[in-house]
PDB file of C-alpha atoms in Angstrom:
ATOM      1  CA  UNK A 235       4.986  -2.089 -16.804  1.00 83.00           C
ATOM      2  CA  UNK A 236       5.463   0.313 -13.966  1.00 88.00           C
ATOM      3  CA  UNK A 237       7.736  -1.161 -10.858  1.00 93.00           C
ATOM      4  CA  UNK A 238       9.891   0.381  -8.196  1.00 96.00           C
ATOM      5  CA  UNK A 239      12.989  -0.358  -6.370  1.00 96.00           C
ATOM      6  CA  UNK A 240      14.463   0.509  -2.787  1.00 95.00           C
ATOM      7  CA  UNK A 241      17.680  -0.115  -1.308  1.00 83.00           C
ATOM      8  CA  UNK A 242      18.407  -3.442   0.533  1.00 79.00           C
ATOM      9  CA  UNK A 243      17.513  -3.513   3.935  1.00 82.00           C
ATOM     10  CA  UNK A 244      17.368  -3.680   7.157  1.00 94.00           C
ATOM     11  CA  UNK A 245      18.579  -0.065   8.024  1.00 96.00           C
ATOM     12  CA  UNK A 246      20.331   0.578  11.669  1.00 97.00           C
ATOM     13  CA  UNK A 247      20.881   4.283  12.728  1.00 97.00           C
ATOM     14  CA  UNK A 248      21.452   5.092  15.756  1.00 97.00           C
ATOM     15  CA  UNK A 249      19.463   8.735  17.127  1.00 97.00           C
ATOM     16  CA  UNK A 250      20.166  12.136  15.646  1.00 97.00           C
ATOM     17  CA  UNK A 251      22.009  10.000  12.493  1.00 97.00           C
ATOM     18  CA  UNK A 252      21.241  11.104   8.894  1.00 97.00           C
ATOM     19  CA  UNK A 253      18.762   8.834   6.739  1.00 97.00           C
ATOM     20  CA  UNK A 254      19.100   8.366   3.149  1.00 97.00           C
ATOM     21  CA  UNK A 255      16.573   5.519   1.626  1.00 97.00           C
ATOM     22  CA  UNK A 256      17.211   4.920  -2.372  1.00 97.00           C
ATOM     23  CA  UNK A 257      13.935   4.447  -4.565  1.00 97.00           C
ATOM     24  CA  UNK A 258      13.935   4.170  -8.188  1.00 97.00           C
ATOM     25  CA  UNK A 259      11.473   3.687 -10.484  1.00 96.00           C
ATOM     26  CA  UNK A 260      10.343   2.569 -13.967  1.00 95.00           C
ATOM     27  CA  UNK A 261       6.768   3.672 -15.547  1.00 91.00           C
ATOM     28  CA  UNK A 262       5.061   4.313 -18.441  1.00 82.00           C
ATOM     29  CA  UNK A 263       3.700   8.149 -18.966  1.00 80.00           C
ATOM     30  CA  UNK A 264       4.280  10.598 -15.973  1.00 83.00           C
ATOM     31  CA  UNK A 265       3.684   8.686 -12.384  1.00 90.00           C
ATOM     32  CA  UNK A 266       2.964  10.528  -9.426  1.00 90.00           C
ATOM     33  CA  UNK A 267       5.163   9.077  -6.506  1.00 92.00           C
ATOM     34  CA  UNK A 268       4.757   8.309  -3.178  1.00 93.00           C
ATOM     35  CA  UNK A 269       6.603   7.720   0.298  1.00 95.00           C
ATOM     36  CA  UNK A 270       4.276   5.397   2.634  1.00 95.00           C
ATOM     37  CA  UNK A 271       5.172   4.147   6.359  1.00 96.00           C
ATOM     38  CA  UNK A 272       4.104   1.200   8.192  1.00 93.00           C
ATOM     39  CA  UNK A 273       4.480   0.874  11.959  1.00 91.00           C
ATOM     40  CA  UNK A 274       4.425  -1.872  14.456  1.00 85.00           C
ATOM     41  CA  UNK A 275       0.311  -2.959  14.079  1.00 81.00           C
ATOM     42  CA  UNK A 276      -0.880  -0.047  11.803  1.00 85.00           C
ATOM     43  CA  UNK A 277      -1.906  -0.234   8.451  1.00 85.00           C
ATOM     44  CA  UNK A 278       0.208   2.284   5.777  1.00 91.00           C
ATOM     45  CA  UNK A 279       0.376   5.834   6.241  1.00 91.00           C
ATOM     46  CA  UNK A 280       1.358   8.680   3.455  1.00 91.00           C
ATOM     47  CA  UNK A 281       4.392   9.925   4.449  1.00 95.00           C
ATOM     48  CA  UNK A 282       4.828  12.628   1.763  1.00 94.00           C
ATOM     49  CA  UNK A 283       4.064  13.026  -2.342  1.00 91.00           C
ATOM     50  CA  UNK A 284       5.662  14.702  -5.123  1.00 92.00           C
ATOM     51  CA  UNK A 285       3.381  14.639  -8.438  1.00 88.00           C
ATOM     52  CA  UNK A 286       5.798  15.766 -11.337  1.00 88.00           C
ATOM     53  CA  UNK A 287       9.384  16.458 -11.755  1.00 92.00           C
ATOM     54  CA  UNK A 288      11.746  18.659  -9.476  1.00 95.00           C
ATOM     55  CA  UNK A 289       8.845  18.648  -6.580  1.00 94.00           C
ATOM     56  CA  UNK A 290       9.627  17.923  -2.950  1.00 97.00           C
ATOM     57  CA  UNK A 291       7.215  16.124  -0.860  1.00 95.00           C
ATOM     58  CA  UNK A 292       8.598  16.493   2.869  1.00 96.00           C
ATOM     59  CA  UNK A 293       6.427  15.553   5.801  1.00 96.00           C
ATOM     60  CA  UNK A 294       7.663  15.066   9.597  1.00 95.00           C
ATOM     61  CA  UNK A 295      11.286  16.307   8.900  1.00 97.00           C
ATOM     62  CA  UNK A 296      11.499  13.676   5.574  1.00 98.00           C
ATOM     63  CA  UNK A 297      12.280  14.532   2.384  1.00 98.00           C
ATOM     64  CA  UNK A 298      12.258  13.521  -0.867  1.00 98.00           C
ATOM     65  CA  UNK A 299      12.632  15.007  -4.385  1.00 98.00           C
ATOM     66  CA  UNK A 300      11.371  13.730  -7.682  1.00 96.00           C
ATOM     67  CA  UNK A 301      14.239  13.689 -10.044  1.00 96.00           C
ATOM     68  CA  UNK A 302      12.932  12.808 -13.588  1.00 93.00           C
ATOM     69  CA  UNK A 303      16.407  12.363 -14.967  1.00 94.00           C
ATOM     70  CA  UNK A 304      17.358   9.620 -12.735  1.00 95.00           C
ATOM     71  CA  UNK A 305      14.061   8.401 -12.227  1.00 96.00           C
ATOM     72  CA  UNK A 306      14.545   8.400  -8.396  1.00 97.00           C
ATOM     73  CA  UNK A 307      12.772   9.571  -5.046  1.00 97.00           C
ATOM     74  CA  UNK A 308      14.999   9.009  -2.288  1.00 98.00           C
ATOM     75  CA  UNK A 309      13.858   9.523   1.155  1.00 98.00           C
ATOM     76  CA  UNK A 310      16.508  11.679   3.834  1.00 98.00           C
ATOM     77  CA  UNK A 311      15.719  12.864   7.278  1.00 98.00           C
ATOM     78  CA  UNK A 312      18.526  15.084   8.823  1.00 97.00           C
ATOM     79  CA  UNK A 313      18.330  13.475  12.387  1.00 96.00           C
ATOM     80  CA  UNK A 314      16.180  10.249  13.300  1.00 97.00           C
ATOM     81  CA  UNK A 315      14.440   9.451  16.236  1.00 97.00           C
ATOM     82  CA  UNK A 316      13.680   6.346  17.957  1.00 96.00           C
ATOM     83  CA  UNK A 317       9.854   6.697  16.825  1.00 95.00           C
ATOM     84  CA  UNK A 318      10.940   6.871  13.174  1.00 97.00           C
ATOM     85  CA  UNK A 319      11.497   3.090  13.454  1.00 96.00           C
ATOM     86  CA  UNK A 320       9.187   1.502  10.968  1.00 96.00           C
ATOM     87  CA  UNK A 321       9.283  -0.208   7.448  1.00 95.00           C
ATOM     88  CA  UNK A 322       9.204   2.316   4.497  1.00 97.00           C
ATOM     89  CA  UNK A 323       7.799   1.971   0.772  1.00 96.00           C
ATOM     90  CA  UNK A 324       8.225   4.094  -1.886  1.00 97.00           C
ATOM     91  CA  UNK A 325       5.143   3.863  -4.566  1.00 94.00           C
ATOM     92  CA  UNK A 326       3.968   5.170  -7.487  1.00 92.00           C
ATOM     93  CA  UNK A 327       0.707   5.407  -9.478  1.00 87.00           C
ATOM     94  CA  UNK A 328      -0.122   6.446 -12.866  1.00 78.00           C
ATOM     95  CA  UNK A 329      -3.883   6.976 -12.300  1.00 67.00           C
ATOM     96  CA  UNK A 330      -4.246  10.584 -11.276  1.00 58.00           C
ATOM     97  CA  UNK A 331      -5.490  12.153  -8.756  1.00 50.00           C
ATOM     98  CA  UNK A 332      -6.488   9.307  -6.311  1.00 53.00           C
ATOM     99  CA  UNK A 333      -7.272   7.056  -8.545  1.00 64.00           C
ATOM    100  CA  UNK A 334      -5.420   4.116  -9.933  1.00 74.00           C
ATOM    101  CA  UNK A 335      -3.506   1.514  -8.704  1.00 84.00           C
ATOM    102  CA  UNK A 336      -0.354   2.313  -6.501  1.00 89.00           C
ATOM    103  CA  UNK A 337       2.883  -0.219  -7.471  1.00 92.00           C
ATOM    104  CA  UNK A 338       5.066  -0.316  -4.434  1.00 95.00           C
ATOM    105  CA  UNK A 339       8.844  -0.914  -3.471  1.00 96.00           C
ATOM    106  CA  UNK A 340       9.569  -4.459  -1.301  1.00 95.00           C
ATOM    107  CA  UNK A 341       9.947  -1.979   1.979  1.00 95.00           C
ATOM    108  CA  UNK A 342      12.738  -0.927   3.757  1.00 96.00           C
ATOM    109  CA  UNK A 343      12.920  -2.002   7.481  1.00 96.00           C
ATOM    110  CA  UNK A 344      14.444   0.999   9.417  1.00 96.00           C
ATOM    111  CA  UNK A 345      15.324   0.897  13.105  1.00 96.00           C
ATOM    112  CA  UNK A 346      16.431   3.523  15.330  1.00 97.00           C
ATOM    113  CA  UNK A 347      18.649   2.763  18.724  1.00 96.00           C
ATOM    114  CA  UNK A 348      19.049   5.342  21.197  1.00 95.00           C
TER     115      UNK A 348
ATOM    116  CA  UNK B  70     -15.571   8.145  10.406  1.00 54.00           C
ATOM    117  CA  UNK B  71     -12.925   5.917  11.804  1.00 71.00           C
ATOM    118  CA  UNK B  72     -10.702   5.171   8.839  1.00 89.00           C
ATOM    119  CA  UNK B  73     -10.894   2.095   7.134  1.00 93.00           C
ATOM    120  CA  UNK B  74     -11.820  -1.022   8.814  1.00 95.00           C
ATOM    121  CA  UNK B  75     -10.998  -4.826   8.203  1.00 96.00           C
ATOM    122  CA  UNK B  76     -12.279  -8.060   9.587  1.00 97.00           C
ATOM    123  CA  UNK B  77     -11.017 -10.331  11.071  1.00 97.00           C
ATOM    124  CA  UNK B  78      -7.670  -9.299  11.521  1.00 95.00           C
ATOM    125  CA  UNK B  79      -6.465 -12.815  11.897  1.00 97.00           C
ATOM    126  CA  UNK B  80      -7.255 -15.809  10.396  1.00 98.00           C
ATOM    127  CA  UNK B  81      -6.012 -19.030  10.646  1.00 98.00           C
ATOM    128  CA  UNK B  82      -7.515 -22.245   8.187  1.00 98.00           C
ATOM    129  CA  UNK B  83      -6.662 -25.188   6.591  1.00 98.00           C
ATOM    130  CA  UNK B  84      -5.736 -26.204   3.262  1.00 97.00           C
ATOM    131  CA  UNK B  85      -8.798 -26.027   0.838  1.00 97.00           C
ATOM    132  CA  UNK B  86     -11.382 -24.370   3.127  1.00 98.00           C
ATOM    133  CA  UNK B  87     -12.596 -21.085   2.354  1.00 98.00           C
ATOM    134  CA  UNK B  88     -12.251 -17.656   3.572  1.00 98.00           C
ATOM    135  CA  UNK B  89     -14.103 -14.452   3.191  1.00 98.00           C
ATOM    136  CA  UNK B  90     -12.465 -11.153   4.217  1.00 98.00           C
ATOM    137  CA  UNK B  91     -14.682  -8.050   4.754  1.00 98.00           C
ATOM    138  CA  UNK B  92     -13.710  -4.290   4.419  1.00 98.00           C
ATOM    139  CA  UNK B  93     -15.241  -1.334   5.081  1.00 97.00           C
ATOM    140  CA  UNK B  94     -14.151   1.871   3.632  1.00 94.00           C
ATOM    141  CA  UNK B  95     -14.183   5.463   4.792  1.00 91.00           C
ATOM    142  CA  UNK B  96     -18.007   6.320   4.065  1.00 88.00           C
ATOM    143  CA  UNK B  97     -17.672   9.028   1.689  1.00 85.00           C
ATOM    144  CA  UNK B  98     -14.588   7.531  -0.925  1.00 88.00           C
ATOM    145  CA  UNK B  99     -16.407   5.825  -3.832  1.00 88.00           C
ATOM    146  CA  UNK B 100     -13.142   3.857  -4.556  1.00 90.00           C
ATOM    147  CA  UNK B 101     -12.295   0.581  -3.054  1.00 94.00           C
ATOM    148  CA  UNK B 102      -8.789  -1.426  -3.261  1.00 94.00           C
ATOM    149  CA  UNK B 103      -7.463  -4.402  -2.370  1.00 96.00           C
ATOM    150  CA  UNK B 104      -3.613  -5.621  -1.772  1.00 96.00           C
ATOM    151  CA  UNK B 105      -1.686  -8.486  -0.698  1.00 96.00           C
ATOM    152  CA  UNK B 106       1.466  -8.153   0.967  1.00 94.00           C
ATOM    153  CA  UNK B 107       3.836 -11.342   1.752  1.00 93.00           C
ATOM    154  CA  UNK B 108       6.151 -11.172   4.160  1.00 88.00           C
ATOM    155  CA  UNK B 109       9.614  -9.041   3.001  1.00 85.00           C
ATOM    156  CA  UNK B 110       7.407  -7.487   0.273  1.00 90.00           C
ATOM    157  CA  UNK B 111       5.406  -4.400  -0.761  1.00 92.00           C
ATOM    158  CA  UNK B 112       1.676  -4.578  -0.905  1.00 95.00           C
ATOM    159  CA  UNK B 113       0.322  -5.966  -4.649  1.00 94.00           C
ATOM    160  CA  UNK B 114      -2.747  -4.638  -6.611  1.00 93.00           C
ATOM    161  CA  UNK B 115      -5.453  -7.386  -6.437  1.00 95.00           C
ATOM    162  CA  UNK B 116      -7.749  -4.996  -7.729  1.00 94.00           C
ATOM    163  CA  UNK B 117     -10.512  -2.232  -7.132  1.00 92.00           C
ATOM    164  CA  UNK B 118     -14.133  -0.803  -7.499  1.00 93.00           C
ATOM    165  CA  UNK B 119     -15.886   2.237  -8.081  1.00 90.00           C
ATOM    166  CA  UNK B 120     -18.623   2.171  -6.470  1.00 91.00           C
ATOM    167  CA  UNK B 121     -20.026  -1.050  -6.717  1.00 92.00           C
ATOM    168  CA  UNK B 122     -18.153  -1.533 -10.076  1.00 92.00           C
ATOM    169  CA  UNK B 123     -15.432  -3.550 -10.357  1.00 92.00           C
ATOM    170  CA  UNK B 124     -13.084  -1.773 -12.845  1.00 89.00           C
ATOM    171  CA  UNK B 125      -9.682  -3.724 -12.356  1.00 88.00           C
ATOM    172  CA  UNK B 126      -8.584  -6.659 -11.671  1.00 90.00           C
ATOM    173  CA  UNK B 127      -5.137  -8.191 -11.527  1.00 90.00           C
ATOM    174  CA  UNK B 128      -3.618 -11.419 -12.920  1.00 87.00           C
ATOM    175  CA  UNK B 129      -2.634 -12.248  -9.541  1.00 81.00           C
ATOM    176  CA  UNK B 130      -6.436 -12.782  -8.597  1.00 85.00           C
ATOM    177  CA  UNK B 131      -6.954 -15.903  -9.830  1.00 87.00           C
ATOM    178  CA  UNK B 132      -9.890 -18.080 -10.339  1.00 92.00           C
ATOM    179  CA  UNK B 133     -10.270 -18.773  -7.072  1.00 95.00           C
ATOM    180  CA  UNK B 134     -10.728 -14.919  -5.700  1.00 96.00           C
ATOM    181  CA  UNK B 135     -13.754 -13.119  -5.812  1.00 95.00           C
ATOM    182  CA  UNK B 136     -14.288  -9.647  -4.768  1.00 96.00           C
ATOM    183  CA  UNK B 137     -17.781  -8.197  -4.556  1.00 96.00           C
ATOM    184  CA  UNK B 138     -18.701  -4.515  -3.656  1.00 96.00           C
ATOM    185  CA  UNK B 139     -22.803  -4.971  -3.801  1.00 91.00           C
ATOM    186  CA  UNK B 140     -24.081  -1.752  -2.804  1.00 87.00           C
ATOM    187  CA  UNK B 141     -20.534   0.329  -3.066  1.00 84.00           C
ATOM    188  CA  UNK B 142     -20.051   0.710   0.583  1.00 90.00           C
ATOM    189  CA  UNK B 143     -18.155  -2.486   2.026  1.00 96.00           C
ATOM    190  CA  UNK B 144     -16.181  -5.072   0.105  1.00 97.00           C
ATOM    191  CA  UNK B 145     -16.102  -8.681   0.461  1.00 98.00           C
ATOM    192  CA  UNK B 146     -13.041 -10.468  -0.686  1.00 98.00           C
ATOM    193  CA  UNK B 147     -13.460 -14.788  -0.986  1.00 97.00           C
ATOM    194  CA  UNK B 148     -10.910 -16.723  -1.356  1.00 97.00           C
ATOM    195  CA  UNK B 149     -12.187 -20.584  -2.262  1.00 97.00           C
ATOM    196  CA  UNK B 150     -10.045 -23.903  -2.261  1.00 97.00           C
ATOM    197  CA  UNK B 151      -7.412 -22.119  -0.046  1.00 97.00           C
ATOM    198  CA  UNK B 152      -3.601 -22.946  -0.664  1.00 96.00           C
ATOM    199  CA  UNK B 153      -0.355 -22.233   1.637  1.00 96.00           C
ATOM    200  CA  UNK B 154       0.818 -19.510  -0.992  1.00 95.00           C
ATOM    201  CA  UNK B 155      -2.280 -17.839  -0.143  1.00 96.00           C
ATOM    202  CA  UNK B 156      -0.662 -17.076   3.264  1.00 97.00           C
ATOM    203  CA  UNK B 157      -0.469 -13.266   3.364  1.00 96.00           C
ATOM    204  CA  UNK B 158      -1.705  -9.929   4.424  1.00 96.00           C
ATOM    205  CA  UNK B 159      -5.014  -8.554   2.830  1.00 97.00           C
ATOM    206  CA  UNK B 160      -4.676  -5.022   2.724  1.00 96.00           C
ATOM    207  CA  UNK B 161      -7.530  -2.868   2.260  1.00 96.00           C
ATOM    208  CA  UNK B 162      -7.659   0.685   0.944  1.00 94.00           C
ATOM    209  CA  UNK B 163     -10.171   3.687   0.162  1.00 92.00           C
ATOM    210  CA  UNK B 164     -10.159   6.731  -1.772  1.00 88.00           C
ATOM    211  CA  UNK B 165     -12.056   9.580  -3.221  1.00 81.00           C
ATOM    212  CA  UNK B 166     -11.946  12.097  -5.977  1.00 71.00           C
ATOM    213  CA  UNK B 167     -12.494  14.476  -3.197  1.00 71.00           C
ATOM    214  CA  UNK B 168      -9.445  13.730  -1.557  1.00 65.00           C
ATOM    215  CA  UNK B 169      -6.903  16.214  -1.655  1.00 53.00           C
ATOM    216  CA  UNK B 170      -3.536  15.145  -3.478  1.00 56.00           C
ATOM    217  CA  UNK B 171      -3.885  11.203  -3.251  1.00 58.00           C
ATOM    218  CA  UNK B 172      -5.499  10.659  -0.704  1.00 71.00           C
ATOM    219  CA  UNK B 173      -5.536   6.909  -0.394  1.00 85.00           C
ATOM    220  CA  UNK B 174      -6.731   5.716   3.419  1.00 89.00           C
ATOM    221  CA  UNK B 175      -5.647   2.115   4.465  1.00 92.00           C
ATOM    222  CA  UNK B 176      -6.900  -0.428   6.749  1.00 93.00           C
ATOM    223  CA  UNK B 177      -4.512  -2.407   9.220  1.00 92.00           C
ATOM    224  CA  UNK B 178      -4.900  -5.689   7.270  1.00 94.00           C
ATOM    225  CA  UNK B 179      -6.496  -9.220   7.307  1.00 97.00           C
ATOM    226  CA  UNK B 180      -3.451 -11.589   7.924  1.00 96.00           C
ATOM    227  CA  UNK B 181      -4.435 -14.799   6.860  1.00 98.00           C
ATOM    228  CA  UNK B 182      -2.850 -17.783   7.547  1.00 98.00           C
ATOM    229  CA  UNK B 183      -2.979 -21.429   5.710  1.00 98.00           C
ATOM    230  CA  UNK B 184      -1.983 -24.703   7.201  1.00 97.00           C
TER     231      UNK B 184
END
């Protein structure tokens, strides 16, 4: 079955420091993968998408690439800001075009002193 | 169109009673999800409707969940006999073969609590 996994968390950066967030992933056929952020009260918001191998999704200064051959999508931001603090979760379907069922990563807790 | 909406977003009730969550979707998307997310986790597929179809359904939902989607605009999700490991956050989401590049709108969440 398909599944993802992110780096450990909590994450602590301090502002203007360089984010790296691992996701990996194992699925059947050719997934489409996503980056999705919650904040404080919200509900989750698409942070960025790649839908096939060597694309970059970036989105707000994030970035993320999907590498086929290591079956990862790790999200980097060159310089964080306090409002970046959130939880993160990398996702993938295998539905198509907004359709399917979206697996998800356990979330990575990121927050951002000044 | 506000987004996608949930009610309540609290609930608090005690072991064995039962709940009913209600979501209503962006008007136009013709699909309908539902996730639960425990606390240190990512949200898991329950499952999801087209339309008023119900096309998926995982083995998480057990016999004592019941989604409905009667005319394939809101969504009703029951939960009967309630336990403490039903103690979660119902997460709600919409989407539309319209939608640009995976387009998948969620709500904020029902976060129900069991005592």
């Amino acid at each position: 079955g398909n599944s993802v996994t992110q780096m450990e968390g909590p994450v602590t950066l301090s502002e203007e420091a360089f984010l790296t967030i691992n996701c990996t992933y194992t699925a059947t056929g050719y997934p489409s993968l996503f980056w999705y952020v919650q904040y404080p009260g919200e509900g989750l918001q698409l942070l960025l998408k790649a839908t096939k191998a060597d694309d970059k999704g970036s989105n707000k200064g994030f970035e993320a690439t999907y590498r086929k051959e290591t079956t990862s999508f790790h999200l980097e931001k060159g310089s964080v800001q306090v409002s970046d603090s959130a939880v993160y979760f990398c996702a993938l379907n295998t539905g198509g075009t907004s359709y399917g069922k979206l697996t998800f990563g356990q979330g990575t807790i990121l927050t951002v002193h000044p | 169109d506000t987004g996608v909406s949930q009610d309540p977003r609290h609930k608090i009730t005690k072991r064995g009673q039962n709940v009913t969550f209600r979501c209503d979707p962006i008007s136009e998307h013709n699909r309908l999800y539902w996730y639960r997310q425990t606390l240190g986790q990512g949200p898991e597929f329950l499952t999801y409707f087209q339309n008023e179809a119900q096309l998926e359904k995982s083995r998480l939902l057990s016999d004592r969940f019941s989604a409905e989607r009667p005319k394939g605009s809101f969504s009703t999700l029951e939960i009967q006999r309630t336990e403490q490991g039903d103690s979660a956050m119902y997460l709600c989401a919409s989407s539309s073969y319209r939608t640009p590049n995976y387009g998948y709108t969620f709500g904020s969440g029902t976060r129900l609590t069991v005592v």
